[in-house]
GROMACS .gro file of C-alpha atoms in nm:
model
  133
    1GLU     CA    1   3.499  -0.368   2.256
    2THR     CA    2   3.221  -0.239   2.038
    3SER     CA    3   2.979  -0.495   1.908
    4ALA     CA    4   2.722  -0.443   1.637
    5GLY     CA    5   2.485  -0.674   1.465
    6CYS     CA    6   2.136  -0.728   1.339
    7ASP     CA    7   1.998  -0.834   1.680
    8ARG     CA    8   2.115  -0.520   1.859
    9THR     CA    9   2.006  -0.293   1.576
   10LEU     CA   10   1.658  -0.447   1.566
   11LEU     CA   11   1.623  -0.433   1.946
   12THR     CA   12   1.723  -0.066   1.948
   13LEU     CA   13   1.479   0.010   1.668
   14LEU     CA   14   1.192  -0.160   1.853
   15CYS     CA   15   1.276  -0.001   2.189
   16ASP     CA   16   1.291   0.347   2.036
   17ALA     CA   17   0.966   0.298   1.844
   18TYR     CA   18   0.757   0.155   2.132
   19ASP     CA   19   0.522   0.409   2.289
   20GLU     CA   20   0.227   0.397   2.528
   21VAL     CA   21  -0.028   0.678   2.529
   22GLU     CA   22  -0.336   0.725   2.744
   23ILE     CA   23  -0.637   0.820   2.532
   24LYS     CA   24  -0.973   0.876   2.703
   25GLY     CA   25  -0.859   0.683   3.009
   26GLU     CA   26  -0.741   0.384   2.806
   27LYS     CA   27  -0.376   0.295   2.753
   28ARG     CA   28  -0.291   0.252   2.383
   29VAL     CA   29   0.027   0.103   2.242
   30PHE     CA   30   0.193   0.253   1.935
   31LEU     CA   31   0.491   0.120   1.746
   32ARG     CA   32   0.616   0.443   1.589
   33LEU     CA   33   0.834   0.291   1.320
   34SER     CA   34   0.955   0.514   1.041
   35PRO     CA   35   0.756   0.453   0.722
   36LYS     CA   36   1.084   0.354   0.556
   37VAL     CA   37   1.134   0.053   0.789
   38ALA     CA   38   0.774  -0.033   0.878
   39PRO     CA   39   0.692  -0.383   0.752
   40ILE     CA   40   0.341  -0.278   0.648
   41LYS     CA   41   0.330   0.063   0.479
   42ALA     CA   42  -0.048   0.113   0.481
   43ALA     CA   43  -0.373  -0.057   0.576
   44ILE     CA   44  -0.685  -0.037   0.359
   45PHE     CA   45  -1.026  -0.045   0.529
   46PRO     CA   46  -1.384  -0.016   0.409
   47LEU     CA   47  -1.578   0.182   0.670
   48VAL     CA   48  -1.862  -0.073   0.661
   49LYS     CA   49  -1.916  -0.408   0.487
   50LYS     CA   50  -2.189  -0.285   0.251
   51ASP     CA   51  -2.283  -0.027  -0.013
   52GLY     CA   52  -1.991  -0.120  -0.241
   53MET     CA   53  -1.725  -0.004   0.005
   54PRO     CA   54  -1.551  -0.344   0.040
   55GLU     CA   55  -1.531  -0.382  -0.338
   56PHE     CA   56  -1.381  -0.034  -0.382
   57ALA     CA   57  -1.136  -0.096  -0.095
   58GLU     CA   58  -1.028  -0.429  -0.247
   59LYS     CA   59  -0.963  -0.257  -0.580
   60VAL     CA   60  -0.743   0.003  -0.405
   61TYR     CA   61  -0.567  -0.275  -0.213
   62ASP     CA   62  -0.500  -0.473  -0.532
   63ASN     CA   63  -0.349  -0.166  -0.700
   64LEU     CA   64  -0.129  -0.068  -0.404
   65LYS     CA   65  -0.002  -0.419  -0.328
   66LYS     CA   66   0.183  -0.418  -0.658
   67GLN     CA   67   0.419  -0.150  -0.521
   68PHE     CA   68   0.397  -0.168  -0.140
   69LYS     CA   69   0.338  -0.411   0.144
   70VAL     CA   70  -0.020  -0.320   0.237
   71PHE     CA   71  -0.283  -0.488   0.454
   72TYR     CA   72  -0.659  -0.522   0.394
   73ASP     CA   73  -0.897  -0.561   0.690
   74VAL     CA   74  -1.276  -0.562   0.725
   75SER     CA   75  -1.311  -0.718   1.072
   76GLY     CA   76  -1.448  -0.518   1.364
   77ALA     CA   77  -1.510  -0.148   1.410
   78VAL     CA   78  -1.283   0.091   1.221
   79GLY     CA   79  -1.145   0.235   1.547
   80ARG     CA   80  -1.029  -0.110   1.657
   81ARG     CA   81  -0.872  -0.167   1.315
   82TYR     CA   82  -0.682   0.162   1.355
   83ALA     CA   83  -0.562   0.050   1.701
   84ARG     CA   84  -0.439  -0.286   1.567
   85MET     CA   85  -0.242  -0.114   1.293
   86ASP     CA   86  -0.097   0.138   1.545
   87GLU     CA   87   0.033  -0.155   1.750
   88ALA     CA   88   0.181  -0.320   1.440
   89GLY     CA   89   0.369  -0.003   1.343
   90THR     CA   90   0.170   0.067   1.025
   91PRO     CA   91   0.219   0.440   0.956
   92TYR     CA   92  -0.089   0.503   0.738
   93CYS     CA   93  -0.447   0.378   0.724
   94ILE     CA   94  -0.669   0.443   0.423
   95THR     CA   95  -1.044   0.426   0.477
   96VAL     CA   96  -1.309   0.393   0.207
   97ASP     CA   97  -1.633   0.561   0.318
   98GLY     CA   98  -1.958   0.699   0.178
   99GLN     CA   99  -1.791   1.003   0.024
  100THR     CA  100  -1.547   0.774  -0.159
  101LEU     CA  101  -1.831   0.635  -0.366
  102GLU     CA  102  -1.930   0.990  -0.471
  103ASP     CA  103  -1.593   1.149  -0.555
  104GLU     CA  104  -1.338   0.862  -0.528
  105THR     CA  105  -1.148   1.026  -0.241
  106MET     CA  106  -1.046   0.825   0.063
  107THR     CA  107  -0.938   0.922   0.412
  108ARG     CA  108  -0.566   0.881   0.485
  109ARG     CA  109  -0.493   0.867   0.858
  110ASP     CA  110  -0.143   0.932   0.987
  111ARG     CA  111  -0.053   0.710   1.286
  112ASP     CA  112   0.169   0.963   1.463
  113SER     CA  113  -0.033   1.283   1.426
  114MET     CA  114  -0.380   1.119   1.395
  115GLU     CA  115  -0.438   1.373   1.116
  116GLN     CA  116  -0.689   1.268   0.853
  117THR     CA  117  -0.668   1.389   0.493
  118ARG     CA  118  -0.885   1.316   0.188
  119MET     CA  119  -0.692   1.183  -0.112
  120LYS     CA  120  -0.769   1.024  -0.448
  121ALA     CA  121  -0.628   0.676  -0.520
  122PRO     CA  122  -0.342   0.788  -0.750
  123GLU     CA  123  -0.238   1.048  -0.490
  124ILE     CA  124  -0.211   0.777  -0.224
  125ALA     CA  125   0.037   0.577  -0.431
  126GLU     CA  126   0.246   0.890  -0.493
  127PHE     CA  127   0.228   0.985  -0.123
  128LEU     CA  128   0.343   0.639  -0.010
  129GLU     CA  129   0.623   0.643  -0.267
  130GLY     CA  130   0.752   0.971  -0.125
  131LYS     CA  131   0.726   0.867   0.239
  132CYS     CA  132   0.828   0.502   0.226
  133ARG     CA  133   1.112   0.486  -0.025
   0.00000   0.00000   0.00000
C-alpha cells in the first residue's frame, strides 16, 4: 500500500539535499535545496563592519525583505557566514564590499557552484524573482 504525506516528502527532500564535501582538508556540510523550496532565499552580508558597508547592506536587506525571505548577518568572518548559510540551505549570498560603495554593485555567490558575480541591487531582486518563484 502506497503511503504519502508531508513527513515523508520533507524527509526525502532533506535526504536528497544533504551533501558533505571536503574542502582544503575540512569537511563542509551543504544543504542543496532548490531555491524554490529553500526557506531563506538569500543572505546579505557587509564584508566588514565599517566604512558604510553595514548601512548599505541593511538598506539592501530592507528592500529585499519586502519580496523574499532574506537573512542579514554581520557576525564573524565572511567565509564562516558563507558556511553557515550553506548548511542552512540558503542558495545565494550577497556581499557588500569596498567596490559596492564606488559603483553600487555587490557580489552574488551561488551556493552550489561557488561562482561569484557582480550585480546591482535592482538586478538582484530580478534574479531572485526568476530563480525562486
